XYZ file of C-alpha atoms in Angstrom:
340
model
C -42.233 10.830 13.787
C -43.735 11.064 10.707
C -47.216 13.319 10.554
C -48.965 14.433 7.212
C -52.535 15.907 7.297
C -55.697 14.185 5.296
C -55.455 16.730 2.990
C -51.792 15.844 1.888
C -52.567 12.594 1.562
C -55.143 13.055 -0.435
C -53.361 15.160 -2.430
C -50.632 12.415 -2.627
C -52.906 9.508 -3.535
C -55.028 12.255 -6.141
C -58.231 10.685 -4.013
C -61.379 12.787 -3.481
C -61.616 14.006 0.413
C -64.557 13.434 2.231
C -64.657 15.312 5.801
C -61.904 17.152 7.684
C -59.162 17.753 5.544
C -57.024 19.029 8.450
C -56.960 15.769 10.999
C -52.933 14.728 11.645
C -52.222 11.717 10.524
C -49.160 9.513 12.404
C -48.908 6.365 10.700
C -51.308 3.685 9.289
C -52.698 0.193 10.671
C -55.556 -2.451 9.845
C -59.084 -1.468 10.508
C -59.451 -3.458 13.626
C -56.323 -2.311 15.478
C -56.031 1.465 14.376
C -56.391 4.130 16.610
C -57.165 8.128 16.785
C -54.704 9.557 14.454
C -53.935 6.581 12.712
C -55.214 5.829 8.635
C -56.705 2.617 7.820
C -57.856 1.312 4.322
C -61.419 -0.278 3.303
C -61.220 -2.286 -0.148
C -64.023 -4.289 0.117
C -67.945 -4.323 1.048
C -67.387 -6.519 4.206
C -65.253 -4.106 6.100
C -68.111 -1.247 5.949
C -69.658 -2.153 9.234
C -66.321 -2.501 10.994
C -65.778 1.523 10.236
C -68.143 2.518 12.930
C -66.121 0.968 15.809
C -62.920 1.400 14.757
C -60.698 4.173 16.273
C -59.639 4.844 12.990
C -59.335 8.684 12.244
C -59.473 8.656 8.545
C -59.347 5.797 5.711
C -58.704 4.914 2.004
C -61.908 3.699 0.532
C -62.629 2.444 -2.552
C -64.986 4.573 -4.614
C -67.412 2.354 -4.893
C -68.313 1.527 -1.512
C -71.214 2.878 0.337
C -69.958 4.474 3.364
C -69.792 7.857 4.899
C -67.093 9.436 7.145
C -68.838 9.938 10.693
C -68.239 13.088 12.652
C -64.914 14.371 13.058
C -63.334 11.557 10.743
C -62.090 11.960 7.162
C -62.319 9.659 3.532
C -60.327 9.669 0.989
C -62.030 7.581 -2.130
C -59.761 6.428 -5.018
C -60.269 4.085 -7.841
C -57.666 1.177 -6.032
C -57.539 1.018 -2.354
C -54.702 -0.884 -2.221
C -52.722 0.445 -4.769
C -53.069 3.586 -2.720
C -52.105 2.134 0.240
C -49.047 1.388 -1.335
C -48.188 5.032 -1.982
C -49.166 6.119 1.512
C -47.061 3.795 3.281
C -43.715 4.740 1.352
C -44.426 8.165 2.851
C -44.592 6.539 6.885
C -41.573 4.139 5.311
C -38.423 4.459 7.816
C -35.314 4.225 6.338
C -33.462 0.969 5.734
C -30.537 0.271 8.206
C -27.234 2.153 7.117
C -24.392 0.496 5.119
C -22.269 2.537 4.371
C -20.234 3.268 1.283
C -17.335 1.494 0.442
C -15.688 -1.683 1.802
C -15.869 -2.715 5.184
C -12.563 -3.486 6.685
C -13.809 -6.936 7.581
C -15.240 -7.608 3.604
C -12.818 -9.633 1.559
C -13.024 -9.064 -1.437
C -10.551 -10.370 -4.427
C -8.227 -7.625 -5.505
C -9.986 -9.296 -9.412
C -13.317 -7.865 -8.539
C -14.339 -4.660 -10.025
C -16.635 -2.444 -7.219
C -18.627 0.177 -8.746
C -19.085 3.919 -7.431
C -21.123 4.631 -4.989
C -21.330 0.661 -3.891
C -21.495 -0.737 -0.476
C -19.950 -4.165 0.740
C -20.838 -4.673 4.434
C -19.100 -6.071 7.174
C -18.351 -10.078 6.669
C -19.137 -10.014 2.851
C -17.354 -12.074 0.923
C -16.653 -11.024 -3.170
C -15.079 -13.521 -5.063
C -12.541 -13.182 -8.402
C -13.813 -11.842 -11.298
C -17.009 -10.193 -9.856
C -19.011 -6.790 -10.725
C -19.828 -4.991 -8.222
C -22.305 -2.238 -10.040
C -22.869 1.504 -8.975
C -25.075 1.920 -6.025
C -25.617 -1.465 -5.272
C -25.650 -2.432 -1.589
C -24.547 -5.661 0.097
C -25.548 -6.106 3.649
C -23.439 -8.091 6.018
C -22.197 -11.751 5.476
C -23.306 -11.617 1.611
C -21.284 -13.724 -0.568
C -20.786 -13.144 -4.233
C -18.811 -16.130 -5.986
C -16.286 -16.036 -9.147
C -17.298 -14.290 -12.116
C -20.787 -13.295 -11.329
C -22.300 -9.830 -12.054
C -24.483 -8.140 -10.088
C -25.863 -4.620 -11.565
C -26.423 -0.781 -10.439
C -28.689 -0.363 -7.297
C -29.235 -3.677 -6.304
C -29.345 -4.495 -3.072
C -28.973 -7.844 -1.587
C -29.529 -8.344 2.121
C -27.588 -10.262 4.755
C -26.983 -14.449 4.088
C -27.698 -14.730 1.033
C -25.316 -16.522 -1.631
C -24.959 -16.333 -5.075
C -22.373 -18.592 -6.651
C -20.486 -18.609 -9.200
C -20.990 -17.400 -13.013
C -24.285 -15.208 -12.127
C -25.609 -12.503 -13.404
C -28.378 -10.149 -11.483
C -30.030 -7.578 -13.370
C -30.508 -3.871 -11.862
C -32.673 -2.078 -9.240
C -33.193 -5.671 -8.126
C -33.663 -6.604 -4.149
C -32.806 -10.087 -2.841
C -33.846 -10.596 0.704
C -32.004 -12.694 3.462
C -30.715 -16.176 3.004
C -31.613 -16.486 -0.530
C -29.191 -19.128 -2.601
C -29.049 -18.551 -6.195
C -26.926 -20.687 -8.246
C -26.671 -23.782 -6.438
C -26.799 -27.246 -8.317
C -29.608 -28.505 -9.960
C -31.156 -31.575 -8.770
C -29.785 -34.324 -10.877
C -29.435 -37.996 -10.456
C -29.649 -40.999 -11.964
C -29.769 -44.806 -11.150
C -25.844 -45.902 -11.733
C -25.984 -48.494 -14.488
C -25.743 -51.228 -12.230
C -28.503 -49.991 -9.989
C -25.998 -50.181 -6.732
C -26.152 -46.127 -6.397
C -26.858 -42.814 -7.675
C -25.049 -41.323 -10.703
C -24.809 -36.988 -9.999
C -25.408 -35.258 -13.186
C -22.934 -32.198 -13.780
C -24.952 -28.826 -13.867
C -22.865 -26.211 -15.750
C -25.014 -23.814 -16.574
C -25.896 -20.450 -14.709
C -28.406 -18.595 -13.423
C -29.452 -14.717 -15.232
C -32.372 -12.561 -13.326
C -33.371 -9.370 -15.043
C -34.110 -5.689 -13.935
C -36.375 -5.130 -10.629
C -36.752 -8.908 -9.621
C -37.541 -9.259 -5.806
C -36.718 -12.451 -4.398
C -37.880 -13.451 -0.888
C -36.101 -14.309 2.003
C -34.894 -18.418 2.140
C -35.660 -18.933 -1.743
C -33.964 -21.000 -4.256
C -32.888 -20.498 -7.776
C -30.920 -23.614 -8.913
C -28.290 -22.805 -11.883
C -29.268 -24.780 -15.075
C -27.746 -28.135 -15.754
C -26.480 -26.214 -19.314
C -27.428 -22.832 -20.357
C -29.334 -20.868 -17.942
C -32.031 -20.897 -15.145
C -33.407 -17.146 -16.395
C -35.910 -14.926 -14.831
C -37.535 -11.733 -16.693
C -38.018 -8.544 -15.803
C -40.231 -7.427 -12.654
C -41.280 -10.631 -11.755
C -41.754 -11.069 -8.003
C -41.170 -14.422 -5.460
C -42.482 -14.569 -2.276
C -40.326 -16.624 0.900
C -39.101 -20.073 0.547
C -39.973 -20.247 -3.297
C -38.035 -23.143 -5.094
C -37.213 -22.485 -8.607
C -35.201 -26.071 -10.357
C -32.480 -25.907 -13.044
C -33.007 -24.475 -16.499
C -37.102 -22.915 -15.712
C -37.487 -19.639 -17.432
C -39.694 -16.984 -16.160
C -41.063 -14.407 -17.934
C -41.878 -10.699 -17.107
C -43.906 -9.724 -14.186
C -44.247 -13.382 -12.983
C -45.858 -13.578 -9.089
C -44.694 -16.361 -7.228
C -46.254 -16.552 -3.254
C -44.877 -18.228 -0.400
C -44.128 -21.745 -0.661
C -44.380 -22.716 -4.473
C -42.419 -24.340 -6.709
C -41.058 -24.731 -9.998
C -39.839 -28.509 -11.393
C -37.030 -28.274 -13.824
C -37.459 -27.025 -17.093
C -40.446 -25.107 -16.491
C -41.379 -22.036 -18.648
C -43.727 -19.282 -17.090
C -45.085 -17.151 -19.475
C -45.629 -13.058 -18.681
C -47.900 -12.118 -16.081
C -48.136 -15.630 -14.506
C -49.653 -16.176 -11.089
C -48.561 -18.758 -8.745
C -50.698 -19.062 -5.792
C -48.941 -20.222 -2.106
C -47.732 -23.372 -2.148
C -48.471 -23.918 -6.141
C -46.529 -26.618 -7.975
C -45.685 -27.256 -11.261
C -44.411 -30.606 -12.677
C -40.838 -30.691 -14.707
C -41.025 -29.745 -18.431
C -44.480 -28.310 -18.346
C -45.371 -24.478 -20.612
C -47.772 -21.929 -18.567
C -48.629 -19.457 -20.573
C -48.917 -15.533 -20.507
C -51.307 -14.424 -17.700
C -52.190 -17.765 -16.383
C -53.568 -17.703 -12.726
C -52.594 -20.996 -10.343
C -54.937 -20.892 -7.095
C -52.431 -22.023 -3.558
C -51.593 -25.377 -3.378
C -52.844 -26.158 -7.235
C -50.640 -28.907 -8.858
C -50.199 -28.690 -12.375
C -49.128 -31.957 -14.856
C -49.854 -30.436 -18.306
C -49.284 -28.122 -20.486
C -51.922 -24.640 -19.789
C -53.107 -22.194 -22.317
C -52.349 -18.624 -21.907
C -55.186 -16.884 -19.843
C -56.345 -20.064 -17.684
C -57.754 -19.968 -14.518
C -56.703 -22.993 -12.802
C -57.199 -24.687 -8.902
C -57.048 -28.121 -7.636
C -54.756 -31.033 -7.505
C -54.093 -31.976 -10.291
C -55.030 -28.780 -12.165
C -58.461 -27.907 -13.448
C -60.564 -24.983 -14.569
C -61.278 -22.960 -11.417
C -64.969 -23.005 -11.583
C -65.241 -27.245 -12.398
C -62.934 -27.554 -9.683
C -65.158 -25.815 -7.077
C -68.518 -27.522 -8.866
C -66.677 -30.923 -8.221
C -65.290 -29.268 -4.613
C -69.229 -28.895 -3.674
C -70.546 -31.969 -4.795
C -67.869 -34.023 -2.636
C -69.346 -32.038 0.097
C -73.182 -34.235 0.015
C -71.544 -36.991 -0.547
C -71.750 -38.467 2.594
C -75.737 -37.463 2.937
C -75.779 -39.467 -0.649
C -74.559 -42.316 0.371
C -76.832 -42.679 3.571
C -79.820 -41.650 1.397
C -78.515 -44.673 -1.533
C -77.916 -47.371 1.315
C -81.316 -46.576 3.095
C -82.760 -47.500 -0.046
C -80.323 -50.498 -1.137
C -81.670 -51.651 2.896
C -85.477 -50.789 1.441
């Protein structure tokens, strides 16, 4: 187990320590559910009150909340709560299951594809001809790489997932279970004599950058020509659907659920909330915010704040949100006076 005192994580987060530096810490958990010896995290005003009955022995505050320690307890104020949380929980993190170096005997991988130093393929993987393998990168079990796609230095892409051919995946990238990249774009067409559906060839490829993190059971369809490309850092939640030929740019944040139309273009820094949508062909630009389930059918302006279906500026759309709300006591107060 795991055990650092207050003071060391305080030291680790460069907080300022309210209380008893000295109380052993064993791992961390939600305000509600922690217990004695356990760290906990307040980032907001409405969590105050629930400090003095949890069993909490110490928490990450923000530094501009009101609240004291309590007897016996310990707080350690920073600037970002939850950014600190992040650094405290990589030091309770346990280590990822093993995969060891190498090729599993049960891998088969083409005697065309080039594995890199220090590279793990896991037990059931397939590797197609022509692929790069880079240094360091890991494939879990019953990962399949297809013809000719590259995939770079410590990368690691976790068990089901599929990437076909003509790829490319960018380095220090993780691509959790399930995930499909490279399939077909969605394209048909009414034959000409209307009896069926005409499939429209998509021959393009797919080409994520450096530190992308896809979520488990997402989609990134190759692009009917050229590429279906997605920049640097960006991040996509579980069960994300991203159509032929989008392009994402840098530090994009996709949660759970949305969705991308073909030919989309996120600009840097874009937001999609869960279950967001944006219609084919459509711009976002840089460091546009899209609230969950927001559908968007135009063109948006870098910096927007948008929410609603379809797509409006967040604070109309929650003017127009409350005024549907009395309707109902309007229309009883209009028809007692059409009655009148």
């Amino acid at each position: 187990m795991k055990t650092y005192t207050t003071d060391k994580i305080n030291r680790v987060v460069n907080g300022v320590l309210e209380g008893n530096p000295t109380i052993i810490i064993t791992g961390v958990e939600q305000i509600s559910q922690a217990t004695t010896g356990q760290l906990t995290f307040i980032g907001a005003k409405k969590y105050i009150k629930q400090w003095n009955q949890s069993e909490a022995s110490a928490a990450i505050v923000s530094e501009k909340l009101n609240i004291e320690p309590g007897p016996g307890r310990a707080l350690i104020r920073v600037a970002d709560a939850d950014i600190a949380l992040a650094e405290i929980l990589k030091l309770f993190e346990a280590e990822p299951p093993k995969c060891a170096f190498g090729i599993h005997p049960t891998a088969v991988v083409d005697p065309t594809a080039t594995i890199s130093e220090g590279a793990a393929v896991g037990a059931g993987c397939y590797v197609g001809p022509g692929v790069v393998i880079g240094k360091n990168t890991v494939l879990y079990p019953n990962v399949t790489i297809l013809d000719d796609t590259v995939i770079g230095c410590e990368t690691t892409i976790w068990s089901g997932t599929v990437i076909r051919d003509r790829c490319k995946v960018g380095d220090h990238c993780i691509i959790h279970s399930n995930v499909t990249i490279g399939a077909d774009g969605f394209g048909y067409r009414p034959s000409l004599d209307g009896q069926s559906l005409v499939k429209i060839p998509q021959i393009g490829t797919v080409q994520i950058g450096d530190g992308v993190e896809i979520g488990a059971g997402s989609c990134v369809d190759r692009g009917k020509f050229s590429a279906t490309t997605i920049g640097d850092g960006t991040k996509i939640d579980n069960l994300v659907q991203i159509a032929h030929n989008c392009k994402l740019g840098r530090c994009c944040i996709m949660a759970g659920g949305a969705g991308l139309a073909g030919s989309v273009t996120l600009g840097d820094g874009v937001i999609m909330g869960g279950g967001a949508r944006v219609k084919d062909h459509i711009t976002i630009g840089d460091g546009v915010k899209l609230g969950g389930n927001t559908s968007v059918v135009s063109d948006v302006e870098p910096g927007k704040t948008l929410l609603g279906t379809p797509a409006d500026d967040l604070r109309k759309t929650l003017r127009v949100w409350a005024a549907q709300k009395q309707l109902p006591d309007l229309i009883k107060k209009l028809k007692k006076k059409v009655d009148l």
